[in-house]
Amino acid sequence: MAMANLLQQSMRELMVPRVWCLLLLPILVLLLRYSVSSKRARKRQRQLDGDDDDHLPLPPSPPPLPLFGHLHLIGSLPHVSLRNLATKHGSDLMLLRLGAMPVLVVSSPRAAEAVLRTHDHVFASRPRSLAAEVVLYGSSDIGFAPYGDHWRRAKKIAVVHLLSQRRVDGFAPVRQAEAAALVARTRRAAEAGEAVQLKELLYGYTNSVVTRAAAGTAGTTAERLRQLLAHGATLVAGFQADDVLPDAAARVFRCATGLEKKIDDMNENWDRFLSEIVAEHKEKTRLGQ
């Protein structure tokens, strides 16, 4: 009996490495397949564009890891990590791949002028964001719409109808009232000997002005708009799995972390809120108010 137990234990110890190998093998195969397919896709794209590496060399780039790219080189202070990498490679331009997303790092005034002025139309569009696509109805707003005819029309509408001098002057009472409230809150905190967070105060002032100007009231509607804007900014500006992972892996990540449901819920909340605003305006128009 003792010999049989010893034999079974030995077999289990021998099987453990094999089990781990069987578990890791699919992951390694997927990494290898993704790396090869990415290279083939980039090669096909260069052929379609008529580009050749001999004529259009890419900027210098540190050695990447499969799937992760250069994510392992970015620390808790990204700007410091990028500065160190640019200094190490000694170039005005540096190409990084943060997962599936290519990133061009600009490290000199001359290169910045070329990117922001000479070739600004090439870099004018924001990277695609799934949260912005869903929450902002296909990234149709000015902030996330790709540069083109739609963006130019949206900008014209905003400048003429929302940011004209007449409209800005019309919101002057709102700004004055919120500025007075800001000063009053600061005074009360000073009299009580409490510390004041200027960042929170200024953010609250800006948010109140925007919501009152958009909603036309400082009541429940303005508070709901303020909450929607805050939650939407968290989703849009937060970690985007689609930026660093392939499509299938990004979808799995969103479902596993609940991000997919949060985005869908936010979309439904915006639909409900905007539908109520539109219905209220239609009712006022019908009544001649």
Coordinates of C-alpha atoms in Angstrom, one line a residue:
M1 CA 0.0 0.0 0.0
A2 CA 2.8 2.4 0.9
M3 CA 4.5 1.6 -2.4
A4 CA 1.3 2.3 -4.3
N5 CA 0.8 5.7 -2.6
L6 CA 4.4 6.6 -3.3
L7 CA 4.0 5.7 -6.9
Q8 CA 0.8 7.8 -7.2
Q9 CA 2.5 10.8 -5.6
S10 CA 5.4 10.5 -8.0
M11 CA 3.0 10.4 -11.0
R12 CA 1.2 13.5 -9.8
E13 CA 4.5 15.3 -9.4
L14 CA 5.5 14.3 -12.9
M15 CA 2.1 15.4 -14.3
V16 CA 2.2 18.9 -12.8
P17 CA 4.7 20.4 -15.3
R18 CA 2.8 18.7 -18.1
V19 CA -0.4 20.2 -17.0
W20 CA 1.1 23.7 -16.9
C21 CA 2.6 23.1 -20.4
L22 CA -0.8 22.1 -21.7
L23 CA -2.3 25.2 -20.2
L24 CA 0.3 27.6 -21.5
L25 CA 0.6 26.0 -25.0
P26 CA -2.6 27.6 -26.4
I27 CA -1.5 31.0 -25.0
L28 CA 1.9 30.7 -26.7
V29 CA 0.3 29.7 -30.0
L30 CA -2.1 32.6 -29.8
L31 CA 0.7 35.0 -29.2
L32 CA 2.8 33.6 -32.1
R33 CA -0.2 33.7 -34.4
Y34 CA -1.1 37.3 -33.4
S35 CA 2.5 38.4 -34.0
V36 CA 2.7 36.8 -37.4
S37 CA -0.7 38.0 -38.5
S38 CA 0.1 41.6 -37.4
K39 CA 3.3 41.6 -39.5
R40 CA 1.4 40.2 -42.5
A41 CA -1.3 42.8 -42.1
R42 CA 1.2 45.7 -41.9
K43 CA 3.0 44.3 -44.9
R44 CA -0.3 44.1 -46.9
Q45 CA -1.2 47.6 -45.9
R46 CA 2.2 48.9 -47.0
Q47 CA 1.7 47.2 -50.4
L48 CA -1.8 48.7 -50.8
D49 CA -0.5 52.1 -50.0
G50 CA 2.4 51.7 -52.3
D51 CA 4.9 52.2 -49.5
D52 CA 8.2 50.5 -49.1
D53 CA 10.4 50.3 -46.1
D54 CA 13.4 51.3 -48.2
H55 CA 11.6 54.6 -49.1
L56 CA 9.7 55.2 -45.9
P57 CA 11.7 54.0 -42.9
L58 CA 9.9 53.9 -39.6
P59 CA 11.2 55.8 -36.6
P60 CA 13.4 53.9 -34.2
S61 CA 11.7 51.6 -31.8
P62 CA 12.8 49.5 -28.8
P63 CA 12.4 45.8 -29.1
P64 CA 8.7 44.9 -28.5
L65 CA 7.1 42.0 -26.8
P66 CA 4.5 39.9 -28.6
L67 CA 1.0 41.1 -28.0
F68 CA 2.1 43.6 -25.3
G69 CA 4.4 45.7 -27.5
H70 CA 6.2 48.2 -25.3
L71 CA 3.7 48.4 -22.5
H72 CA 6.3 46.8 -20.2
L73 CA 8.5 49.9 -20.7
I74 CA 5.9 52.4 -19.5
G75 CA 6.0 53.0 -15.7
S76 CA 3.7 54.7 -13.2
L77 CA 4.9 58.1 -14.6
P78 CA 4.4 57.7 -18.4
H79 CA 5.9 61.1 -19.3
V80 CA 9.1 60.2 -17.5
S81 CA 9.2 56.8 -19.2
L82 CA 8.8 58.3 -22.6
R83 CA 11.4 60.9 -21.9
N84 CA 13.9 58.3 -20.8
L85 CA 13.2 56.1 -23.9
A86 CA 13.5 59.1 -26.2
T87 CA 16.8 60.0 -24.6
K88 CA 18.1 56.5 -24.9
H89 CA 17.3 56.2 -28.6
G90 CA 18.4 59.7 -29.4
S91 CA 15.8 60.6 -32.0
D92 CA 13.2 63.4 -32.5
L93 CA 10.7 60.7 -33.3
M94 CA 10.2 57.3 -31.7
L95 CA 7.6 54.6 -32.6
L96 CA 6.0 52.6 -29.7
R97 CA 3.3 50.0 -29.8
L98 CA 1.2 50.0 -26.7
G99 CA -0.5 46.6 -27.3
A100 CA -2.3 46.9 -30.6
M101 CA -2.0 50.7 -30.8
P102 CA 0.9 52.4 -32.6
V103 CA 2.1 55.6 -30.8
L104 CA 4.4 58.2 -32.2
V105 CA 6.5 60.0 -29.6
V106 CA 7.7 63.5 -30.5
S107 CA 10.6 64.8 -28.5
S108 CA 11.9 68.0 -30.1
P109 CA 10.5 71.4 -31.2
R110 CA 11.3 70.7 -34.8
A111 CA 9.4 67.4 -34.9
A112 CA 6.5 68.9 -32.9
E113 CA 6.2 71.7 -35.5
A114 CA 6.2 69.1 -38.3
V115 CA 3.4 67.1 -36.6
L116 CA 1.3 70.0 -35.2
R117 CA 1.6 72.4 -38.1
T118 CA 3.1 71.1 -41.3
H119 CA 1.2 67.7 -41.2
D120 CA -1.5 68.7 -38.8
H121 CA -4.3 67.3 -41.0
V122 CA -2.8 63.8 -40.7
F123 CA -2.7 63.9 -36.9
A124 CA -5.9 65.9 -36.3
S125 CA -8.2 62.9 -35.5
R126 CA -8.4 61.3 -32.2
P127 CA -7.7 57.5 -31.9
R128 CA -10.9 55.4 -32.1
S129 CA -12.6 54.8 -28.7
L130 CA -15.3 52.3 -28.3
A131 CA -16.8 54.2 -25.3
A132 CA -16.9 57.3 -27.4
E133 CA -18.5 55.4 -30.3
V134 CA -21.3 54.2 -28.1
V135 CA -21.8 57.1 -25.7
L136 CA -21.4 59.9 -28.3
Y137 CA -23.4 58.2 -31.0
G138 CA -20.7 57.2 -33.3
S139 CA -18.2 59.8 -32.2
S140 CA -20.3 62.4 -33.9
D141 CA -19.4 65.3 -31.6
I142 CA -16.6 67.8 -32.2
G143 CA -14.2 66.3 -29.6
F144 CA -14.1 62.7 -31.1
A145 CA -15.3 63.0 -34.7
P146 CA -12.6 62.2 -37.2
Y147 CA -11.3 65.2 -39.2
G148 CA -13.3 65.7 -42.3
D149 CA -16.5 67.2 -43.7
H150 CA -18.7 66.1 -40.8
W151 CA -16.2 67.6 -38.3
R152 CA -16.1 70.9 -40.2
R153 CA -19.9 71.1 -40.3
A154 CA -20.2 70.3 -36.6
K155 CA -17.6 72.9 -35.8
K156 CA -19.4 75.6 -37.9
I157 CA -22.7 74.8 -36.1
A158 CA -21.0 75.1 -32.7
V159 CA -19.2 78.3 -33.5
V160 CA -22.2 80.0 -35.1
H161 CA -25.0 78.8 -32.8
L162 CA -23.4 77.9 -29.5
L163 CA -20.2 80.0 -29.2
S164 CA -21.3 83.2 -30.9
Q165 CA -20.8 86.5 -29.0
R166 CA -24.5 86.9 -28.5
R167 CA -24.8 83.4 -26.9
V168 CA -21.7 84.0 -24.7
D169 CA -23.1 87.3 -23.5
G170 CA -26.4 85.7 -22.8
F171 CA -24.8 83.3 -20.3
A172 CA -23.1 86.1 -18.4
P173 CA -25.6 86.0 -15.5
V174 CA -25.0 82.2 -15.1
R175 CA -21.2 82.8 -14.9
Q176 CA -21.6 85.6 -12.4
A177 CA -23.9 83.6 -10.2
E178 CA -21.6 80.6 -10.2
A179 CA -18.6 82.8 -9.5
A180 CA -20.4 84.4 -6.6
A181 CA -21.2 80.9 -5.2
L182 CA -17.6 79.9 -5.6
V183 CA -16.4 82.9 -3.7
A184 CA -19.0 82.2 -1.0
R185 CA -17.9 78.6 -0.6
T186 CA -14.2 79.7 -0.4
R187 CA -15.1 82.3 2.3
R188 CA -17.0 79.8 4.4
A189 CA -14.1 77.4 4.3
A190 CA -11.6 80.1 5.2
E191 CA -13.8 81.3 8.2
A192 CA -14.0 77.7 9.4
G193 CA -10.2 77.2 9.0
E194 CA -10.7 74.4 6.5
A195 CA -8.4 73.5 3.7
V196 CA -9.6 74.4 0.2
Q197 CA -9.0 72.2 -2.9
L198 CA -8.9 74.7 -5.7
K199 CA -9.0 71.9 -8.3
E200 CA -12.4 70.7 -7.0
L201 CA -13.7 74.2 -6.6
L202 CA -12.8 75.3 -10.1
Y203 CA -14.0 72.0 -11.6
G204 CA -17.3 72.5 -9.8
Y205 CA -17.6 76.0 -11.1
T206 CA -16.9 75.0 -14.7
N207 CA -19.3 72.1 -14.5
S208 CA -22.1 74.2 -13.0
V209 CA -21.7 76.8 -15.7
V210 CA -21.8 74.2 -18.5
T211 CA -24.7 72.3 -17.0
R212 CA -26.8 75.4 -16.3
A213 CA -26.1 76.8 -19.8
A214 CA -27.0 73.4 -21.4
A215 CA -30.0 72.5 -19.3
G216 CA -31.3 76.0 -18.7
T217 CA -31.9 75.3 -15.0
A218 CA -30.0 74.6 -11.8
G219 CA -32.4 71.9 -10.6
T220 CA -32.7 68.2 -11.0
T221 CA -32.0 68.3 -14.8
A222 CA -28.7 70.1 -14.3
E223 CA -27.7 67.6 -11.6
R224 CA -28.5 64.7 -13.8
L225 CA -26.5 66.2 -16.7
R226 CA -23.6 66.8 -14.3
Q227 CA -23.7 63.1 -13.2
L228 CA -23.9 61.9 -16.8
L229 CA -21.0 64.1 -17.9
A230 CA -18.9 62.8 -15.0
H231 CA -19.6 59.2 -15.6
G232 CA -19.2 59.6 -19.3
A233 CA -15.8 61.2 -18.9
T234 CA -14.7 58.3 -16.6
L235 CA -15.6 55.8 -19.3
V236 CA -14.1 57.7 -22.2
A237 CA -10.9 58.8 -20.5
G238 CA -10.3 55.6 -18.6
F239 CA -8.5 52.5 -19.6
Q240 CA -9.5 51.3 -23.1
A241 CA -8.9 47.7 -23.7
D242 CA -9.4 48.2 -27.4
D243 CA -6.3 50.4 -27.5
V244 CA -4.0 47.7 -26.4
L245 CA -5.7 44.4 -27.1
P246 CA -6.9 42.6 -30.3
D247 CA -10.7 42.9 -30.9
A248 CA -11.5 39.4 -29.6
A249 CA -9.4 39.8 -26.4
A250 CA -10.7 43.3 -25.8
R251 CA -14.3 42.1 -26.0
V252 CA -13.5 39.3 -23.5
F253 CA -11.9 41.9 -21.2
R254 CA -14.9 44.2 -21.4
C255 CA -17.3 41.5 -20.6
A256 CA -15.2 40.0 -17.8
T257 CA -14.7 43.4 -16.1
G258 CA -18.3 44.6 -16.6
L259 CA -17.1 47.5 -18.8
E260 CA -19.4 46.4 -21.6
K261 CA -22.4 46.7 -19.4
K262 CA -21.3 50.1 -18.0
I263 CA -21.0 51.5 -21.6
D264 CA -24.4 50.1 -22.6
D265 CA -26.0 51.5 -19.4
M266 CA -24.5 54.9 -20.0
N267 CA -25.8 54.9 -23.6
E268 CA -29.3 54.1 -22.3
N269 CA -29.1 56.8 -19.6
W270 CA -28.0 59.4 -22.3
D271 CA -30.9 58.3 -24.6
R272 CA -33.4 58.7 -21.8
F273 CA -32.1 62.1 -20.7
L274 CA -31.9 63.6 -24.1
S275 CA -35.3 62.2 -25.1
E276 CA -36.8 64.0 -22.1
I277 CA -35.0 67.3 -23.0
V278 CA -36.2 67.1 -26.6
A279 CA -39.8 66.3 -25.5
E280 CA -39.7 69.2 -23.1
H281 CA -38.6 71.6 -25.8
K282 CA -41.2 70.3 -28.2
E283 CA -43.9 70.9 -25.6
K284 CA -42.7 74.4 -25.0
T285 CA -42.7 75.1 -28.7
R286 CA -46.3 73.7 -29.0
L287 CA -47.4 76.0 -26.2
G288 CA -45.6 79.0 -27.7
Q289 CA -43.4 79.5 -24.6

